[in-house]
């Protein structure tokens, strides 16, 4: 995976975090992750199709999920439930939608799938493609954004 | 009171759109979590307006829009999507969407767009 494909995603996280959560994200250094690897708590998976193929796997804990939902509901007190999971997956749906617009500006058309949410502990993820992993924090919210994309063979 | 059908696969988004519209005097007559159910509910409920997501399981919002416009060429459908690429917007408008609102949106923008469409 070429690192240059990371920027449209990072810029989308910046823009949507500012608009929806009212805060700027802090990115830590990206690194390649070997598979299989383990995840805990909540995973959101969004497929990427079109001129590049791949997926985004976002890992965060339940309290970050609740925090996101609460901010999206105007500061309402929330619990970890179907509604807070739906709000969190909608945030990443918006981020991926914005990333698709950023790719379009660079002449690359992509589409995304509906988010899939998994929860549990010690979830093992195995895939052939290399994953570029970026830890992101937005105020009290901590997450890891894992991206794998490949140019589709003509 | 104008009757609205909300089609979106995210419960959170259906709740958000419902609360904006109810606050502004619209009546939500139904909700659907995918395009296929959206088309069925359109036929049953005959709303004045449909808010339609695009990326949904079973049937996408663009497919549902085509079916609704085939059934009722005067249907007023507004797309609400995170996918704001030019190509996507063009495809929706070509297939008969009255407007396209990119998520995230503000209440003011939503009301401005919907009121304009309902006056026409």
PDB file of C-alpha atoms in Angstrom, chain A residues 16 19-20 72-73 83 86-87 90 93-94 97 100-101 104 109-114, chain B residues 8-13 15-16 53 55-57 82-88 103-104:
ATOM      1  CA  UNK A  16     -15.392  15.963   9.860  1.00  0.00           C
ATOM      2  CA  UNK A  19     -17.579  19.966  11.915  1.00  0.00           C
ATOM      3  CA  UNK A  20     -19.235  17.225  13.961  1.00  0.00           C
ATOM      4  CA  UNK A  72     -23.212  14.086  18.193  1.00  0.00           C
ATOM      5  CA  UNK A  73     -26.420  14.238  20.263  1.00  0.00           C
ATOM      6  CA  UNK A  83     -27.861   4.114  19.289  1.00  0.00           C
ATOM      7  CA  UNK A  86     -25.092   3.775  15.187  1.00  0.00           C
ATOM      8  CA  UNK A  87     -23.902   7.354  15.889  1.00  0.00           C
ATOM      9  CA  UNK A  90     -22.360   7.328  11.112  1.00  0.00           C
ATOM     10  CA  UNK A  93     -19.516   6.952   7.301  1.00  0.00           C
ATOM     11  CA  UNK A  94     -19.240  10.761   7.006  1.00  0.00           C
ATOM     12  CA  UNK A  97     -17.718   9.993   2.381  1.00  0.00           C
ATOM     13  CA  UNK A 100     -14.259   9.812  -1.297  1.00  0.00           C
ATOM     14  CA  UNK A 101     -14.700  13.501  -2.227  1.00  0.00           C
ATOM     15  CA  UNK A 104     -12.345  12.588  -6.483  1.00  0.00           C
ATOM     16  CA  UNK A 109     -13.426   7.617  -8.009  1.00  0.00           C
ATOM     17  CA  UNK A 110     -14.256   5.455  -5.000  1.00  0.00           C
ATOM     18  CA  UNK A 111     -17.400   4.245  -3.313  1.00  0.00           C
ATOM     19  CA  UNK A 112     -17.901   2.890   0.201  1.00  0.00           C
ATOM     20  CA  UNK A 113     -19.999   0.159   1.772  1.00  0.00           C
ATOM     21  CA  UNK A 114     -22.332   0.503   4.754  1.00  0.00           C
TER      22      UNK A 114
ATOM     23  CA  UNK B   8     -31.596   5.717   6.103  1.00  0.00           C
ATOM     24  CA  UNK B   9     -29.839   2.579   7.359  1.00  0.00           C
ATOM     25  CA  UNK B  10     -28.468   4.355  10.466  1.00  0.00           C
ATOM     26  CA  UNK B  11     -30.883   4.570  13.405  1.00  0.00           C
ATOM     27  CA  UNK B  12     -28.950   7.570  14.689  1.00  0.00           C
ATOM     28  CA  UNK B  13     -29.436   9.449  11.421  1.00  0.00           C
ATOM     29  CA  UNK B  15     -33.512  10.009  14.790  1.00  0.00           C
ATOM     30  CA  UNK B  16     -31.544  13.168  13.930  1.00  0.00           C
ATOM     31  CA  UNK B  53     -29.690   7.993   2.100  1.00  0.00           C
ATOM     32  CA  UNK B  55     -25.228   3.834   0.822  1.00  0.00           C
ATOM     33  CA  UNK B  56     -27.627   1.242   2.245  1.00  0.00           C
ATOM     34  CA  UNK B  57     -27.861  -2.554   2.239  1.00  0.00           C
ATOM     35  CA  UNK B  82     -22.129  11.339   3.138  1.00  0.00           C
ATOM     36  CA  UNK B  83     -21.094  10.618  -0.470  1.00  0.00           C
ATOM     37  CA  UNK B  84     -20.946  14.154  -1.860  1.00  0.00           C
ATOM     38  CA  UNK B  85     -18.795  13.491  -4.929  1.00  0.00           C
ATOM     39  CA  UNK B  86     -19.820  15.370  -8.054  1.00  0.00           C
ATOM     40  CA  UNK B  87     -20.539  12.118  -9.918  1.00  0.00           C
ATOM     41  CA  UNK B  88     -22.837  10.892  -7.152  1.00  0.00           C
ATOM     42  CA  UNK B 103     -23.785  14.822   5.638  1.00  0.00           C
ATOM     43  CA  UNK B 104     -22.868  16.304   8.045  1.00  0.00           C
TER      44      UNK B 104
END
